[in-house]
């Protein structure tokens, strides 16, 4: 049990990453009740956008100078793709049966994966991502890498920015009104098309932060990373209460902690020695999703959006 503090920190870092991605799922669902399964690829594109900016800079550029430029490049890439997807893939199907945009989202997910695979040479292999210098830092028995600090800072800062935006700006209040009743919001003069685009863009921006954070932490990115991480982020959104922004972050942290602790300790349970380790992290993540759907389908903080006729 002397490793428990380290595992808790690992789970918090992992959960913060999932939470940043999950925000995009829950924002879009909260407004248009669409589960955007292509959101994992938006996250992946953010990582590749950041890497593209880094490769375009002179080799002598300091990583600390490159970092904000990489972040900006990742955000621009993710937001642009998300806005194009909303305009040309989802908006024409807004009044179609719910199965149509769902199938479209799955097809778009596969298309974006193949687009990155075709665009980047040798994309079949993971691409090396620049690393932050310094570290690791030791706090008692806990070891933290510089990239972990970036994630631990990015998650709460992002939540404060998002909470301020949704709660105190005109656009944020328009998002709340559109989520509650889009038809009435239109009658009140709210441009719901614009609000939906903003929701896609904001979710994509947070996903881009997560995409760059993934590269910094693991030292590499690949065109398939959005598939597994995107599904886990969707699990986090459901866990927290899909449609609830703060629930998405809470769900991500709970999922990250559960994943870290189960993979580390379940192998010590008699009779379950073969069920631990990193190879089982995806299994336990989705076991948790199934349990939540069975025991509390509305999520930990409850679903804020009402069913619409």
Short mmCIF file of N, CA and C in Angstrom, two decimals, residues 195-285:
data_model
loop_
_atom_site.label_atom_id
_atom_site.label_comp_id
_atom_site.label_asym_id
_atom_site.label_seq_id
_atom_site.Cartn_x
_atom_site.Cartn_y
_atom_site.Cartn_z
N UNK A 195 -25.10 29.25 -31.57
CA UNK A 195 -24.86 28.69 -30.25
C UNK A 195 -24.33 27.26 -30.36
N UNK A 196 -24.90 26.49 -31.26
CA UNK A 196 -24.46 25.10 -31.44
C UNK A 196 -23.04 25.05 -31.97
N UNK A 197 -22.72 25.95 -32.91
CA UNK A 197 -21.35 26.01 -33.43
C UNK A 197 -20.37 26.34 -32.31
N UNK A 198 -20.75 27.29 -31.45
CA UNK A 198 -19.89 27.65 -30.32
C UNK A 198 -19.68 26.45 -29.39
N UNK A 199 -20.73 25.68 -29.15
CA UNK A 199 -20.60 24.50 -28.29
C UNK A 199 -19.60 23.50 -28.88
N UNK A 200 -19.70 23.26 -30.18
CA UNK A 200 -18.73 22.38 -30.84
C UNK A 200 -17.32 22.94 -30.72
N UNK A 201 -17.18 24.25 -30.94
CA UNK A 201 -15.85 24.88 -30.92
C UNK A 201 -15.22 24.84 -29.53
N UNK A 202 -16.01 25.15 -28.50
CA UNK A 202 -15.48 25.15 -27.13
C UNK A 202 -15.06 23.74 -26.73
N UNK A 203 -15.91 22.76 -27.02
CA UNK A 203 -15.55 21.38 -26.70
C UNK A 203 -14.29 20.94 -27.43
N UNK A 204 -14.15 21.36 -28.70
CA UNK A 204 -12.97 21.01 -29.48
C UNK A 204 -11.71 21.66 -28.91
N UNK A 205 -11.83 22.90 -28.41
CA UNK A 205 -10.67 23.59 -27.84
C UNK A 205 -10.13 22.84 -26.63
N UNK A 206 -11.03 22.39 -25.75
CA UNK A 206 -10.59 21.62 -24.59
C UNK A 206 -10.00 20.28 -25.01
N UNK A 207 -10.58 19.67 -26.04
CA UNK A 207 -10.03 18.41 -26.54
C UNK A 207 -8.62 18.60 -27.08
N UNK A 208 -8.37 19.75 -27.72
CA UNK A 208 -7.02 20.04 -28.24
C UNK A 208 -6.01 20.17 -27.11
N UNK A 209 -6.43 20.80 -26.01
CA UNK A 209 -5.55 20.88 -24.83
C UNK A 209 -5.20 19.49 -24.35
N UNK A 210 -6.21 18.61 -24.31
CA UNK A 210 -5.97 17.24 -23.89
C UNK A 210 -5.07 16.50 -24.88
N UNK A 211 -5.25 16.76 -26.17
CA UNK A 211 -4.42 16.09 -27.18
C UNK A 211 -2.96 16.45 -27.04
N UNK A 212 -2.66 17.73 -26.79
CA UNK A 212 -1.28 18.13 -26.59
C UNK A 212 -0.75 17.58 -25.27
N UNK A 213 -1.60 17.56 -24.23
CA UNK A 213 -1.19 17.02 -22.95
C UNK A 213 -0.84 15.53 -23.06
N UNK A 214 -1.61 14.81 -23.87
CA UNK A 214 -1.31 13.39 -24.10
C UNK A 214 0.08 13.22 -24.70
N UNK A 215 0.38 14.03 -25.72
CA UNK A 215 1.70 13.94 -26.34
C UNK A 215 2.82 14.27 -25.39
N UNK A 216 2.64 15.30 -24.58
CA UNK A 216 3.67 15.69 -23.62
C UNK A 216 3.89 14.61 -22.57
N UNK A 217 2.82 13.95 -22.16
CA UNK A 217 2.94 12.96 -21.09
C UNK A 217 3.54 11.64 -21.60
N UNK A 218 3.10 11.19 -22.76
CA UNK A 218 3.52 9.87 -23.24
C UNK A 218 4.65 9.93 -24.25
N UNK A 219 4.98 11.14 -24.73
CA UNK A 219 6.10 11.28 -25.65
C UNK A 219 5.80 10.88 -27.07
N UNK A 220 4.54 10.58 -27.37
CA UNK A 220 4.18 10.19 -28.73
C UNK A 220 2.67 10.33 -28.94
N UNK A 221 2.28 10.44 -30.19
CA UNK A 221 0.87 10.45 -30.56
C UNK A 221 0.71 9.56 -31.78
N UNK A 222 -0.49 9.06 -32.01
CA UNK A 222 -0.75 8.28 -33.22
C UNK A 222 -2.19 8.52 -33.67
N UNK A 223 -2.48 8.12 -34.89
CA UNK A 223 -3.76 8.46 -35.49
C UNK A 223 -4.93 7.68 -34.90
N UNK A 224 -4.64 6.65 -34.10
CA UNK A 224 -5.70 5.85 -33.49
C UNK A 224 -5.93 6.20 -32.02
N UNK A 225 -5.22 7.17 -31.49
CA UNK A 225 -5.31 7.43 -30.05
C UNK A 225 -6.68 7.99 -29.66
N UNK A 226 -7.39 8.61 -30.59
CA UNK A 226 -8.69 9.16 -30.27
C UNK A 226 -9.75 8.10 -30.07
N UNK A 227 -9.52 6.89 -30.58
CA UNK A 227 -10.54 5.84 -30.46
C UNK A 227 -10.72 5.39 -29.02
N UNK A 228 -9.65 4.91 -28.40
CA UNK A 228 -9.78 4.39 -27.03
C UNK A 228 -9.98 5.52 -26.02
N UNK A 229 -9.21 6.60 -26.16
CA UNK A 229 -9.36 7.71 -25.21
C UNK A 229 -10.72 8.38 -25.38
N UNK A 230 -11.21 8.44 -26.62
CA UNK A 230 -12.52 9.03 -26.85
C UNK A 230 -13.63 8.22 -26.21
N UNK A 231 -13.53 6.89 -26.30
CA UNK A 231 -14.55 6.04 -25.67
C UNK A 231 -14.49 6.17 -24.15
N UNK A 232 -13.29 6.28 -23.61
CA UNK A 232 -13.18 6.45 -22.15
C UNK A 232 -13.72 7.81 -21.73
N UNK A 233 -13.49 8.83 -22.55
CA UNK A 233 -14.04 10.14 -22.22
C UNK A 233 -15.56 10.13 -22.30
N UNK A 234 -16.11 9.38 -23.26
CA UNK A 234 -17.56 9.23 -23.31
C UNK A 234 -18.06 8.52 -22.05
N UNK A 235 -17.31 7.51 -21.61
CA UNK A 235 -17.64 6.83 -20.36
C UNK A 235 -17.63 7.83 -19.20
N UNK A 236 -16.64 8.72 -19.18
CA UNK A 236 -16.56 9.72 -18.12
C UNK A 236 -17.76 10.66 -18.17
N UNK A 237 -18.18 11.05 -19.37
CA UNK A 237 -19.34 11.94 -19.51
C UNK A 237 -20.60 11.28 -18.98
N UNK A 238 -20.78 10.00 -19.31
CA UNK A 238 -21.95 9.26 -18.82
C UNK A 238 -21.85 9.08 -17.31
N UNK A 239 -20.65 8.79 -16.83
CA UNK A 239 -20.44 8.58 -15.40
C UNK A 239 -20.80 9.82 -14.59
N UNK A 240 -20.40 10.99 -15.10
CA UNK A 240 -20.69 12.22 -14.37
C UNK A 240 -22.11 12.72 -14.56
N UNK A 241 -22.78 12.27 -15.61
CA UNK A 241 -24.13 12.74 -15.93
C UNK A 241 -24.06 13.51 -17.23
N UNK A 242 -24.27 12.84 -18.35
CA UNK A 242 -24.06 13.47 -19.64
C UNK A 242 -25.01 14.65 -19.79
N UNK A 243 -24.46 15.77 -20.23
CA UNK A 243 -25.19 17.02 -20.25
C UNK A 243 -24.79 17.94 -19.12
N UNK A 244 -24.02 17.42 -18.16
CA UNK A 244 -23.57 18.20 -17.01
C UNK A 244 -22.07 18.47 -17.18
N UNK A 245 -21.70 19.73 -17.36
CA UNK A 245 -20.32 20.08 -17.66
C UNK A 245 -19.39 19.70 -16.52
N UNK A 246 -19.77 20.06 -15.29
CA UNK A 246 -18.91 19.74 -14.16
C UNK A 246 -18.91 18.23 -13.89
N UNK A 247 -20.03 17.60 -14.21
CA UNK A 247 -20.09 16.15 -14.07
C UNK A 247 -19.11 15.44 -14.99
N UNK A 248 -18.86 16.03 -16.18
CA UNK A 248 -17.90 15.42 -17.11
C UNK A 248 -16.51 15.37 -16.50
N UNK A 249 -16.09 16.47 -15.87
CA UNK A 249 -14.77 16.48 -15.24
C UNK A 249 -14.73 15.53 -14.04
N UNK A 250 -15.81 15.54 -13.23
CA UNK A 250 -15.87 14.63 -12.09
C UNK A 250 -15.84 13.18 -12.57
N UNK A 251 -16.61 12.88 -13.61
CA UNK A 251 -16.61 11.53 -14.15
C UNK A 251 -15.24 11.11 -14.65
N UNK A 252 -14.52 12.04 -15.29
CA UNK A 252 -13.18 11.73 -15.75
C UNK A 252 -12.25 11.40 -14.61
N UNK A 253 -12.32 12.17 -13.54
CA UNK A 253 -11.44 11.93 -12.39
C UNK A 253 -11.78 10.60 -11.72
N UNK A 254 -13.08 10.32 -11.55
CA UNK A 254 -13.48 9.05 -10.96
C UNK A 254 -13.02 7.89 -11.82
N UNK A 255 -13.18 8.02 -13.14
CA UNK A 255 -12.75 6.96 -14.05
C UNK A 255 -11.24 6.77 -13.99
N UNK A 256 -10.50 7.88 -13.99
CA UNK A 256 -9.04 7.78 -13.92
C UNK A 256 -8.57 7.12 -12.64
N UNK A 257 -9.17 7.49 -11.51
CA UNK A 257 -8.81 6.87 -10.24
C UNK A 257 -9.15 5.39 -10.24
N UNK A 258 -10.34 5.05 -10.75
CA UNK A 258 -10.74 3.65 -10.78
C UNK A 258 -9.81 2.83 -11.66
N UNK A 259 -9.44 3.39 -12.79
CA UNK A 259 -8.55 2.68 -13.72
C UNK A 259 -7.17 2.46 -13.10
N UNK A 260 -6.63 3.51 -12.48
CA UNK A 260 -5.30 3.40 -11.88
C UNK A 260 -5.29 2.39 -10.72
N UNK A 261 -6.30 2.44 -9.88
CA UNK A 261 -6.33 1.58 -8.70
C UNK A 261 -6.62 0.13 -9.05
N UNK A 262 -7.53 -0.11 -9.99
CA UNK A 262 -7.85 -1.49 -10.34
C UNK A 262 -6.67 -2.17 -11.04
N UNK A 263 -6.03 -1.47 -11.96
CA UNK A 263 -4.90 -2.07 -12.66
C UNK A 263 -3.72 -2.31 -11.72
N UNK A 264 -3.61 -1.52 -10.67
CA UNK A 264 -2.48 -1.67 -9.75
C UNK A 264 -2.73 -2.72 -8.68
N UNK A 265 -3.97 -2.83 -8.21
CA UNK A 265 -4.22 -3.63 -7.00
C UNK A 265 -5.10 -4.85 -7.19
N UNK A 266 -5.87 -4.93 -8.26
CA UNK A 266 -6.79 -6.05 -8.36
C UNK A 266 -6.05 -7.37 -8.54
N UNK A 267 -4.82 -7.29 -9.06
CA UNK A 267 -4.04 -8.51 -9.21
C UNK A 267 -3.60 -9.08 -7.86
N UNK A 268 -3.74 -8.30 -6.79
CA UNK A 268 -3.39 -8.78 -5.45
C UNK A 268 -4.55 -9.47 -4.76
N UNK A 269 -5.74 -9.43 -5.41
CA UNK A 269 -6.91 -10.10 -4.83
C UNK A 269 -6.83 -11.58 -5.15
N UNK A 270 -6.96 -12.45 -4.15
CA UNK A 270 -6.88 -13.89 -4.41
C UNK A 270 -7.88 -14.34 -5.47
N UNK A 271 -7.37 -15.08 -6.43
CA UNK A 271 -8.22 -15.58 -7.51
C UNK A 271 -8.34 -14.64 -8.69
N UNK A 272 -7.79 -13.42 -8.58
CA UNK A 272 -7.91 -12.45 -9.67
C UNK A 272 -6.53 -11.97 -10.13
N UNK A 273 -5.54 -12.82 -9.94
CA UNK A 273 -4.15 -12.44 -10.24
C UNK A 273 -3.95 -12.10 -11.71
N UNK A 274 -4.76 -12.71 -12.59
CA UNK A 274 -4.55 -12.51 -14.02
C UNK A 274 -5.33 -11.31 -14.56
N UNK A 275 -6.05 -10.59 -13.68
CA UNK A 275 -6.93 -9.53 -14.14
C UNK A 275 -6.39 -8.13 -13.87
N UNK A 276 -5.13 -8.02 -13.48
CA UNK A 276 -4.54 -6.73 -13.20
C UNK A 276 -3.53 -6.33 -14.25
N UNK A 277 -2.89 -5.19 -14.02
CA UNK A 277 -1.89 -4.70 -14.95
C UNK A 277 -2.49 -3.81 -16.02
N UNK A 278 -1.61 -3.14 -16.76
CA UNK A 278 -2.03 -2.17 -17.75
C UNK A 278 -2.84 -2.76 -18.89
N UNK A 279 -2.69 -4.06 -19.16
CA UNK A 279 -3.43 -4.67 -20.25
C UNK A 279 -4.93 -4.70 -19.98
N UNK A 280 -5.32 -4.52 -18.72
CA UNK A 280 -6.72 -4.62 -18.36
C UNK A 280 -7.37 -3.25 -18.11
N UNK A 281 -6.65 -2.15 -18.35
CA UNK A 281 -7.21 -0.85 -17.99
C UNK A 281 -8.48 -0.53 -18.78
N UNK A 282 -8.51 -0.88 -20.09
CA UNK A 282 -9.72 -0.64 -20.87
C UNK A 282 -10.89 -1.47 -20.37
N UNK A 283 -10.60 -2.71 -19.97
CA UNK A 283 -11.66 -3.60 -19.50
C UNK A 283 -12.34 -3.00 -18.28
N UNK A 284 -11.55 -2.57 -17.30
CA UNK A 284 -12.14 -2.06 -16.06
C UNK A 284 -12.85 -0.73 -16.26
N UNK A 285 -12.39 0.05 -17.23
CA UNK A 285 -13.08 1.31 -17.53
C UNK A 285 -14.49 1.04 -18.01
#
